[in-house]
């Protein structure tokens, strides 16, 4: 019999577990239940799985009840009995209520197992038929609850689920705590949740509840969600159409609280119009009531002071006094005493206890009071950007002077590297600009849209541009707006094909405007058609038009694009075009843009094997775009730097950079496919090959969905490489053959563009197709010789050595591998050098008469470890293990026996002899714990011993016990 004692008792003759409907919902059916809670779920699951108890804690709305229900649904299936209670504040004064919820439905079953005194006391407490108090029947009641739980556990595991422990009536809390502390090995698990408010009280709150829990209870704190997690949660609940800037505001206002975020999202969805820049988010009545109840205890003056604080960006007592709040210190102290403000130990800033308090207070205030607060701050604030913003929010209607100050503030924000702020100020400037002014409101809106593009807020930029296009008549404004629409499409430029004829029509015969359109047509030729030659021609045409129209910015972008195409095509004019793109005068923003000349020069340096210069170049560019707040360029340059580090054999650093780039890309919705592609390569080199395959498949899928011919070949190359590392040569061949076809169709002849040719040749050798492998090598070698691509030639020689080895040409194969390794080392390609050493070791190991597990793998192991190339280290270990497999005489268990071990085995054995744990060994050798365990197993077998103790005795020269 199984029970879920929440709503009713249910019996089944076959003993199946029965749970109520809310428990029965599987977590897998509701993906939003676990968003951002993977780590917390993992910790709680691990604890419950081993029979322990869990205490979830965190503030109101953080998702404790949701997590509790999901975990309960999962573990109710393995429990014979489920007991549940959920307390409320209004009922917390009723004694024994929670205990009645827990045990009321099993009273008949357990009471007959209790001694008379315990049975009487428990029945009186639970049924109300007689008086029972802790003071009078304390010991009997305590023992009765403990005995009842033990009796239930005798029939099978018991799960006790208790939500909102903070509202448990004191009598029930005391009895449950008494029993919980004495359950010992009894199979009773507690799954509880308690509200803890704020860091000042949180530790004390859950410590108190932990003391009333079983000794093995694990406290799991649920913290705020990240912005990306809030975006995912909103999308799961049907609010996916929100701008990223709006999601950012929701995240900031909610403090990452999922309940608050969902309520704000719902209010936005129900609002007839989205808030304009500077306006607060609509805060629903439910949240206002939740956070503003304590405001009624404030004086009117203190409330006005808090309103001014809520309107300010970084309010301080000094700023509040300057804004006319003479008693700011006393009034903020009163608010802090009520829990509305939090103490800031790092400075005098007036900080609200939760961002929602500030938002709700501001939203609750009448519009005239809000304008008055902004008017006061427009003179009190010291920063010119803040003064301009407050002046705009204090002003109604158009005002050319206010508009001009806002435009100046936007320019200042742009120079400070805050393009998102510049976009917001630009929109405010457009709102206050009278029609017929010069510059007009549409021109200022387009400038704001361009700032939004720089900030990585493509959806906001797109909406602004489309609004301009509905009414603008000036060709310049319209063409700039069309360019924003195209830029906002990113790699999915094929989706806005219809824009180009309209943009060309608006440009007329103006060379300046035509240059902008043809520059984007160059991108279309490359991305949509995969035609590098056409893209180069369009870019060159755009550069000529821009020069004619004195548009240096577009001219520089077009020259940089032309140089990029020429570099990837292996065109001889590439260096000269890069020189033209780098010539003065320069536009500072173009110079550091990811599509500017600096980026083109970086690509040329990487393909020319000048890795140190490439690293210095991209590091400088990354520093500059971060200073300027250029979000999209930062994503690209992080990826470029990861690529450089990967070529250099710094796999750990490359993995960190690639992951950071992908995280930023996902957060901003920019270049996610390219980020996944580079992260896949980094994972294959220094991380998890399985994860590499997942990311590579994602990159391919995104490129195909976007119709992106440029990144499709790069993504397929990453997929082929990941398959090769994972040991699936057939899948690698299939992916890399597609790359070969795509690049041939696009006119790409430079093998340094994707560096996939060596992988394809190696995979073909492994699938038994050496003739095709040689064809790939010879064609690619011809292009590499023409362009002077030394590293590519060395990799091709490494692949050819495999072909020759397959033909039995052992001496020639060794010579090529030895030469390839030396050249790759000289050029600084650490990982490729290690791969050549590995191939050489395998070649030596295959020679007739060579002893299995010979030390020929030592050098490959050393080089891969230097690169922190964990997947490749595991491949070396697997190769050594495979050659060492099979029956072999065990060496004598003496120190001399270590000489017969492989390099990794000797190092692991030596560290064990020093007393290192498996985890410490893994960290020191940059391998996984699993690899250490497998290596130790081989060591024991070879040395004829059984344990770590035997190894230590061996080190001391002692005898092992058999």
Tab-separated table of N, CA and C in Angstrom, residues 345-423:
chain	number	residue	atom	x	y	z
A	345	UNK	N	27.331	48.788	2.995
A	345	UNK	CA	28.588	48.909	3.737
A	345	UNK	C	29.713	49.537	2.927
A	346	UNK	N	29.546	49.602	1.590
A	346	UNK	CA	30.627	50.090	0.747
A	346	UNK	C	30.522	51.582	0.437
A	347	UNK	N	29.487	52.228	0.891
A	347	UNK	CA	29.386	53.643	0.593
A	347	UNK	C	28.077	54.231	1.065
A	348	UNK	N	27.884	55.511	0.800
A	348	UNK	CA	26.698	56.201	1.310
A	348	UNK	C	25.467	56.073	0.429
A	349	UNK	N	25.515	55.246	-0.616
A	349	UNK	CA	24.379	55.160	-1.532
A	349	UNK	C	23.118	54.713	-0.799
A	350	UNK	N	22.011	55.368	-1.137
A	350	UNK	CA	20.713	54.954	-0.615
A	350	UNK	C	20.226	53.794	-1.486
A	351	UNK	N	20.165	52.618	-0.896
A	351	UNK	CA	19.847	51.416	-1.672
A	351	UNK	C	18.573	50.780	-1.144
A	352	UNK	N	17.628	50.535	-2.050
A	352	UNK	CA	16.382	49.886	-1.663
A	352	UNK	C	16.643	48.418	-1.346
A	353	UNK	N	15.866	47.889	-0.398
A	353	UNK	CA	16.046	46.503	0.017
A	353	UNK	C	15.806	45.550	-1.146
A	354	UNK	N	14.945	45.933	-2.064
A	354	UNK	CA	14.724	45.160	-3.290
A	354	UNK	C	14.389	46.143	-4.399
A	355	UNK	N	14.908	45.925	-5.622
A	355	UNK	CA	14.623	46.869	-6.722
A	355	UNK	C	13.131	47.066	-6.963
A	356	UNK	N	12.324	46.050	-6.668
A	356	UNK	CA	10.886	46.162	-6.901
A	356	UNK	C	10.240	47.214	-6.008
A	357	UNK	N	10.795	47.428	-4.825
A	357	UNK	CA	10.253	48.464	-3.937
A	357	UNK	C	10.375	49.821	-4.615
A	358	UNK	N	11.556	50.079	-5.188
A	358	UNK	CA	11.771	51.345	-5.894
A	358	UNK	C	10.826	51.470	-7.087
A	359	UNK	N	10.702	50.395	-7.876
A	359	UNK	CA	9.844	50.443	-9.068
A	359	UNK	C	8.383	50.634	-8.695
A	360	UNK	N	7.930	49.919	-7.656
A	360	UNK	CA	6.528	50.034	-7.248
A	360	UNK	C	6.236	51.407	-6.665
A	361	UNK	N	7.159	51.927	-5.879
A	361	UNK	CA	6.988	53.268	-5.301
A	361	UNK	C	6.879	54.312	-6.405
A	362	UNK	N	7.749	54.209	-7.414
A	362	UNK	CA	7.736	55.162	-8.523
A	362	UNK	C	6.454	55.014	-9.338
A	363	UNK	N	6.058	53.770	-9.620
A	363	UNK	CA	4.851	53.542	-10.413
A	363	UNK	C	3.594	54.000	-9.684
A	364	UNK	N	3.606	53.914	-8.354
A	364	UNK	CA	2.439	54.284	-7.556
A	364	UNK	C	2.238	55.787	-7.492
A	365	UNK	N	3.330	56.540	-7.634
A	365	UNK	CA	3.253	58.002	-7.467
A	365	UNK	C	2.516	58.640	-8.639
A	366	UNK	N	1.719	59.684	-8.387
A	366	UNK	CA	1.055	60.415	-9.477
A	366	UNK	C	2.090	61.050	-10.406
A	367	UNK	N	1.731	61.223	-11.668
A	367	UNK	CA	2.664	61.762	-12.662
A	367	UNK	C	3.232	63.117	-12.269
A	368	UNK	N	2.421	64.067	-11.722
A	368	UNK	CA	2.995	65.367	-11.330
A	368	UNK	C	4.079	65.221	-10.264
A	369	UNK	N	3.896	64.302	-9.323
A	369	UNK	CA	4.916	64.113	-8.288
A	369	UNK	C	6.191	63.531	-8.890
A	370	UNK	N	6.055	62.634	-9.856
A	370	UNK	CA	7.245	62.079	-10.496
A	370	UNK	C	7.996	63.169	-11.253
A	371	UNK	N	7.244	64.027	-11.972
A	371	UNK	CA	7.914	65.108	-12.710
A	371	UNK	C	8.617	66.064	-11.758
A	372	UNK	N	8.004	66.318	-10.614
A	372	UNK	CA	8.624	67.216	-9.633
A	372	UNK	C	9.925	66.612	-9.102
A	373	UNK	N	9.923	65.301	-8.872
A	373	UNK	CA	11.141	64.645	-8.402
A	373	UNK	C	12.245	64.758	-9.450
A	374	UNK	N	11.892	64.552	-10.725
A	374	UNK	CA	12.898	64.658	-11.784
A	374	UNK	C	13.369	66.103	-11.945
A	375	UNK	N	12.472	67.036	-11.800
A	375	UNK	CA	12.868	68.445	-11.913
A	375	UNK	C	13.889	68.799	-10.835
A	376	UNK	N	13.662	68.331	-9.604
A	376	UNK	CA	14.611	68.598	-8.531
A	376	UNK	C	15.968	67.955	-8.827
A	377	UNK	N	15.958	66.734	-9.369
A	377	UNK	CA	17.207	66.038	-9.658
A	377	UNK	C	17.919	66.620	-10.873
A	378	UNK	N	17.207	67.274	-11.769
A	378	UNK	CA	17.829	67.834	-12.970
A	378	UNK	C	18.802	68.955	-12.639
A	379	UNK	N	18.645	69.549	-11.475
A	379	UNK	CA	19.601	70.578	-11.040
A	379	UNK	C	20.552	70.039	-9.973
A	380	UNK	N	20.122	69.009	-9.237
A	380	UNK	CA	20.945	68.506	-8.136
A	380	UNK	C	22.017	67.532	-8.620
A	381	UNK	N	21.749	66.774	-9.682
A	381	UNK	CA	22.706	65.755	-10.138
A	381	UNK	C	23.968	66.420	-10.666
A	382	UNK	N	25.098	65.788	-10.413
A	382	UNK	CA	26.378	66.353	-10.855
A	382	UNK	C	26.747	65.911	-12.259
A	383	UNK	N	26.260	64.758	-12.706
A	383	UNK	CA	26.625	64.229	-14.006
A	383	UNK	C	25.744	64.845	-15.089
A	384	UNK	N	26.338	65.362	-16.169
A	384	UNK	CA	25.535	66.010	-17.216
A	384	UNK	C	24.544	65.067	-17.894
A	385	UNK	N	24.893	63.787	-18.011
A	385	UNK	CA	23.968	62.829	-18.607
A	385	UNK	C	22.745	62.665	-17.724
A	386	UNK	N	22.963	62.538	-16.406
A	386	UNK	CA	21.849	62.396	-15.477
A	386	UNK	C	20.988	63.658	-15.463
A	387	UNK	N	21.634	64.825	-15.486
A	387	UNK	CA	20.855	66.074	-15.483
A	387	UNK	C	19.961	66.155	-16.711
A	388	UNK	N	20.504	65.785	-17.865
A	388	UNK	CA	19.709	65.837	-19.098
A	388	UNK	C	18.549	64.851	-19.041
A	389	UNK	N	18.800	63.652	-18.531
A	389	UNK	CA	17.732	62.658	-18.451
A	389	UNK	C	16.607	63.135	-17.540
A	390	UNK	N	16.958	63.657	-16.384
A	390	UNK	CA	15.931	64.135	-15.456
A	390	UNK	C	15.177	65.330	-16.042
A	391	UNK	N	15.893	66.199	-16.742
A	391	UNK	CA	15.214	67.344	-17.364
A	391	UNK	C	14.179	66.861	-18.374
A	392	UNK	N	14.533	65.834	-19.145
A	392	UNK	CA	13.590	65.304	-20.132
A	392	UNK	C	12.363	64.713	-19.454
A	393	UNK	N	12.567	63.986	-18.366
A	393	UNK	CA	11.449	63.329	-17.697
A	393	UNK	C	10.610	64.309	-16.880
A	394	UNK	N	11.148	65.499	-16.660
A	394	UNK	CA	10.373	66.537	-15.965
A	394	UNK	C	9.616	67.424	-16.939
A	395	UNK	N	9.901	67.259	-18.246
A	395	UNK	CA	9.334	68.145	-19.270
A	395	UNK	C	8.258	67.418	-20.060
A	396	UNK	N	7.173	68.099	-20.319
A	396	UNK	CA	6.118	67.549	-21.186
A	396	UNK	C	6.145	68.296	-22.513
A	397	UNK	N	5.815	67.574	-23.588
A	397	UNK	CA	5.759	68.209	-24.900
A	397	UNK	C	7.146	68.410	-25.489
A	398	UNK	N	7.173	69.070	-26.659
A	398	UNK	CA	8.438	69.303	-27.349
A	398	UNK	C	9.115	70.541	-26.791
A	399	UNK	N	10.444	70.518	-26.840
A	399	UNK	CA	11.235	71.651	-26.345
A	399	UNK	C	12.599	71.549	-27.006
A	400	UNK	N	12.920	72.424	-27.952
A	400	UNK	CA	14.180	72.306	-28.698
A	400	UNK	C	15.414	72.378	-27.802
A	401	UNK	N	15.349	73.186	-26.730
A	401	UNK	CA	16.509	73.296	-25.843
A	401	UNK	C	16.731	71.984	-25.088
A	402	UNK	N	15.654	71.403	-24.582
A	402	UNK	CA	15.765	70.119	-23.894
A	402	UNK	C	16.258	69.048	-24.868
A	403	UNK	N	15.742	69.058	-26.090
A	403	UNK	CA	16.158	68.075	-27.092
A	403	UNK	C	17.648	68.203	-27.391
A	404	UNK	N	18.135	69.415	-27.503
A	404	UNK	CA	19.560	69.627	-27.792
A	404	UNK	C	20.427	69.125	-26.640
A	405	UNK	N	20.006	69.393	-25.396
A	405	UNK	CA	20.777	68.903	-24.249
A	405	UNK	C	20.790	67.376	-24.201
A	406	UNK	N	19.680	66.771	-24.561
A	406	UNK	CA	19.618	65.302	-24.582
A	406	UNK	C	20.514	64.728	-25.677
A	407	UNK	N	20.540	65.383	-26.843
A	407	UNK	CA	21.404	64.911	-27.931
A	407	UNK	C	22.876	65.019	-27.522
A	408	UNK	N	23.234	66.099	-26.833
A	408	UNK	CA	24.609	66.242	-26.336
A	408	UNK	C	24.929	65.146	-25.316
A	409	UNK	N	23.967	64.874	-24.451
A	409	UNK	CA	24.169	63.825	-23.447
A	409	UNK	C	24.322	62.458	-24.114
A	410	UNK	N	23.559	62.226	-25.185
A	410	UNK	CA	23.686	60.956	-25.907
A	410	UNK	C	25.080	60.820	-26.507
A	411	UNK	N	25.596	61.911	-27.065
A	411	UNK	CA	26.942	61.886	-27.631
A	411	UNK	C	27.978	61.607	-26.548
A	412	UNK	N	27.790	62.209	-25.389
A	412	UNK	CA	28.714	61.979	-24.275
A	412	UNK	C	28.656	60.524	-23.812
A	413	UNK	N	27.450	59.970	-23.717
A	413	UNK	CA	27.305	58.563	-23.328
A	413	UNK	C	27.972	57.657	-24.353
A	414	UNK	N	27.850	58.004	-25.618
A	414	UNK	CA	28.478	57.233	-26.695
A	414	UNK	C	29.993	57.226	-26.519
A	415	UNK	N	30.546	58.403	-26.226
A	415	UNK	CA	31.993	58.509	-26.037
A	415	UNK	C	32.459	57.780	-24.784
A	416	UNK	N	31.593	57.682	-23.810
A	416	UNK	CA	31.956	56.986	-22.569
A	416	UNK	C	31.846	55.468	-22.701
A	417	UNK	N	31.382	54.995	-23.831
A	417	UNK	CA	31.232	53.555	-23.995
A	417	UNK	C	29.940	53.021	-23.433
A	418	UNK	N	28.876	53.834	-23.464
A	418	UNK	CA	27.567	53.413	-22.982
A	418	UNK	C	26.529	53.607	-24.081
A	419	UNK	N	26.620	52.814	-25.170
A	419	UNK	CA	25.700	53.014	-26.298
A	419	UNK	C	24.246	52.751	-25.935
A	420	UNK	N	23.987	51.873	-24.990
A	420	UNK	CA	22.602	51.627	-24.584
A	420	UNK	C	21.996	52.875	-23.956
A	421	UNK	N	22.777	53.551	-23.116
A	421	UNK	CA	22.317	54.816	-22.526
A	421	UNK	C	22.142	55.858	-23.620
A	422	UNK	N	23.074	55.874	-24.571
A	422	UNK	CA	22.972	56.836	-25.677
A	422	UNK	C	21.690	56.607	-26.470
A	423	UNK	N	21.327	55.356	-26.698
A	423	UNK	CA	20.093	55.058	-27.430
A	423	UNK	C	18.879	55.574	-26.671
